[in-house]
Amino acid sequence: MYKILRGVACCQHAAVHSGVNNNHTALIFARTTQQLGRRLLGTAATGADEQVLSKRKFQPHHAIEPNEKPATQLPSQARVVICGGGITGASVAYHLALHGWGGETVLIEQDGVGGELPWSACGLAGRFEPSYTELKLAEYSIDLIKQLTARGLPTGWRQVGSLNLARNFDRMTSFHRMKSLAVAWGMNCEILTPEQCQQHCPLISLDGIEGGLWIPEDGVCDPHLVCHAFIAEAQRLGARIVEHCAVKKIHSEHGKVARVETTAGDVDCDYFVNCTGFWAREVGTLSKPVVKVPLKAVEHHYLHTKPIENLDPNTPFVRDFDGRIFFRECEGHILAGGYEREAKMVYEDGIIPLSQEARQYPPDWDHFHELLDALLQRVPSFRDASLDRLTNSLQVFSPDCKWILGEAPEIQNYYVAAGNKTMGVSASGGIGRVLTDLITKGSTYLDLHILDISRFLGLHNNRKFLRDRCKEAPGKHFEINYPFEEFQTGRNLRMSPIYPQLKEAGAVFGQSMGYERPNFFDLNDKQDEFGLPRFRIAQTRTFGKPPWFDHVASEYRACRERIGIADYSSFTKYDFWSKGNEVVELLQYLCSNDVDVAVGSIIHTGMQNPNGGYENDCSLARLSEHHYMMIAPTIQQTRSMCWIRKHTPQHLRAKVNVADVTSMYTAICILGPYSRILLSELTDTDLTPKSFPFFTYKELDVGLADGIRVLNITHTGELGYVLYIPNEYALHVYSRLHQAGQKYQIQHAGYYATRALRIEKFYAFWGQDLDTFTTPLECGRSWRVKFNKPIDFIGRSALLKQREEGVKRMYVQLLLNDHDHEVDMWCWGGEPIYRDGVYVGMTTTTGYGYTFEKQVCLGFVRNFDEHGHELAVSNEYVLSGHYEVEVAGVRFEAKVNLHSPNLPTKFPDREREAYHATRDKPDQADLLSFGNSSSSSGGDDANQTMTRH
């Protein structure tokens, strides 16, 4: 019997013969917790206090007398109150103090700071993250830990490097992609052969190993020591730390944080930061309105061996991603763990105890055995090691397995930092810095939208949804990050009224903001064994030619040559209205384009931040003199409302109504050369270009339904219309369109086809090409910025300054030459761009151009001098270079475009050819001035409308 297995058997034997099963032990512990909690509250607690804390099972780690006050007196007033004394809260306190807010910052902790048990974290401080934002946060954290170590503070830091192993071709491809990205991201890494992997870690077996990725600057540390280093520095700089103090309620006034009620008294404050990690969701319920922090606790195991003789202290941190395991050397022994395919839920009743001890569940060997088998396969010598313990240290995960940061949508000045998975030490320093920036300056040095808490809806905080989704989420942590990867759980949640018809037509679905939308249509195998339409989830599962290529090609051709019909229902939809002209005043302030246009016009505009970056990119249809409809990307549904509410001037708050009508309308897009003819057959309204020109709006009767909002745009560059249909009419209108379109060979089109259309037409999209750091001048949309309109819109000063100084990066389209789409790896976004052999930028959105018959990449190009300093980018600079795009380590020559191309077509159309989304006209400077042609009275002047796009 191997020693480690003998240790497992001994643990199980002791549990069985003790006569106490896990459930009984948990019950006794729960009763003890409740009794101790009541004794601790004693006479010092009111009945209401006891009810609140009993429900939350509050139990300080060290018992204090009922009338004893915390060691540090809680002040009655502070600028910032941080709740949570773990490593993230400590980092926020440190960075606020570093900023000069130390004397106005209070950190409260229900237990003792740094209460995390020493065996409940892996201690990796690594850079291997799936996005630029997460990598840069981790990079800053590692550098900060090094600085603290250099200053003599104990952190346990050792730069041992991380060795990441691959067992298959796709994993190696992902490593090659990471290696390519490393140039852009400033990360030092190296692709290894199997033999080189073993040189870095002689312990491992090479059985099944294809290669690896070595990151030499990664390391390990002691999260407990790092947390106390942050606390010590924060205290030195004036921050106050109050232990054994639990938050009871967060009070708000006029939509902003006002006061925090605790067991040690109340604190008036301007900002509250929820850094409670494991308990963040429960703390979110202590305010009105409730702040929704979607997190769910799952079991997570760490295996500790007893000290191993001659174990090299510089053993790297090893991750066998395909085996779902990791291990490291820790004070002479091995610490190991991993991520099961399906996590095991805990606290199904939603009540989470606050003490660290109560978080320690009994180990579940049956659940851990798959990871143990993989560990022993990868390091056979561990079979001779003696087991010390297997700990079940519970962790919380968000529904998308990403961190949660930012200002809560429900209450202003309420910030959240949670969901750091098991990698809190890698994230903590960076999170502390960016939250401090947001609190003190309102912005930070990174685009955080992929981590922002506003990426969620209320549905994501539903306990049953979290229970379903978070079984799957932890396993994603070590899975290959394939393009367009989809979750299998939490599905069939938000569906348009035409969803059953789309499923019957062969739709294969993707999910965005909980919405099921067709990604493509496949007529094969669309029924189950009972002959009913099957629900199918889109999967790519390759970095090369995707399995849906031919399906999307057929849909693309239908949109270009006949008629495609697509479901746009997931798009964000808002209505703005007022009694007077206040709604125009508000939108003129929020938007960089001129919105005071003729009734029936459509305006494409950005909502810029003070730095000129895009907080939103949207279309506005002027329905009437004082009524607008906004259409924005799906992921903007929560985010846009937060931005609008926060930046509405005080004098307009009571006068302008803003309503989220996303769920009230089904959006159907018909696009293609016959779309006008088709719609004309179903309505009595004249749809000729003179009566209903491009980029305008009308309310139509369609079929037997009325009140259909129809926009003469498609967001793809193709002719067509988007019909916003009240839900009760949706099925009727869809059926009439589909039936009448049969003679034109109408065909369903999914998201992948419409995406391919817009990439070829050089259309930028928020969240993929545009973000909070991208300006209209950089992406060729300066003609949509009206600097001289009679209002000082948000971001105007920054954009004027940029116009004077010149842009430092420019949005381009690149067509790859000599790329064989059948055998070569595809571009999927994030590929480095080289000009004359020098790195100058990265791709953003990429795809196959079915008309170009080439890979098409959109991205940004910069201009660096020999010292690495950025210079202004001009058209001449861009067009004079020789370009290459590196795809998974292989460079392909590329042709660069600066303007939206006119694609060859059998159906030329003057309207379509006249409009270009990127750098529409050569004389853009003429379009930067505010004209006098705007009007709030009706009119169908097509030329006037075109200048507002």
Short mmCIF file of C-alpha atoms in Angstrom, two decimals, residues 298 324 339-343 345 397-402 421 466 468-479 487 489:
data_model
loop_
_atom_site.label_atom_id
_atom_site.label_comp_id
_atom_site.label_asym_id
_atom_site.label_seq_id
_atom_site.Cartn_x
_atom_site.Cartn_y
_atom_site.Cartn_z
CA VAL A 298 -18.50 25.32 -3.76
CA ARG A 324 -7.14 19.61 -13.92
CA TYR A 339 -10.69 21.79 -10.35
CA GLU A 340 -13.27 19.05 -10.83
CA ARG A 341 -15.41 19.01 -13.96
CA GLU A 342 -18.47 19.50 -11.79
CA ALA A 343 -18.14 21.30 -8.50
CA MET A 345 -22.41 22.88 -3.99
CA PHE A 397 -17.23 31.61 -7.96
CA SER A 398 -19.12 34.02 -10.18
CA PRO A 399 -21.42 32.74 -12.97
CA ASP A 400 -18.81 33.42 -15.66
CA CYS A 401 -15.77 32.44 -13.55
CA LYS A 402 -14.36 35.98 -13.63
CA LYS A 421 -11.73 32.37 -7.11
CA LEU A 466 -26.17 30.19 -9.30
CA ASP A 468 -26.93 25.43 -11.59
CA ARG A 469 -24.22 27.54 -13.21
CA CYS A 470 -21.58 27.38 -10.49
CA LYS A 471 -21.42 23.61 -10.70
CA GLU A 472 -19.83 24.22 -14.10
CA ALA A 473 -17.94 27.48 -13.60
CA PRO A 474 -14.95 26.27 -11.50
CA GLY A 475 -14.14 23.58 -14.06
CA LYS A 476 -13.81 26.29 -16.73
CA HIS A 477 -10.79 27.61 -14.83
CA PHE A 478 -8.52 24.95 -16.35
CA GLU A 479 -10.33 24.29 -19.63
CA PHE A 487 -21.78 27.40 -20.77
CA THR A 489 -25.88 25.25 -17.57
#
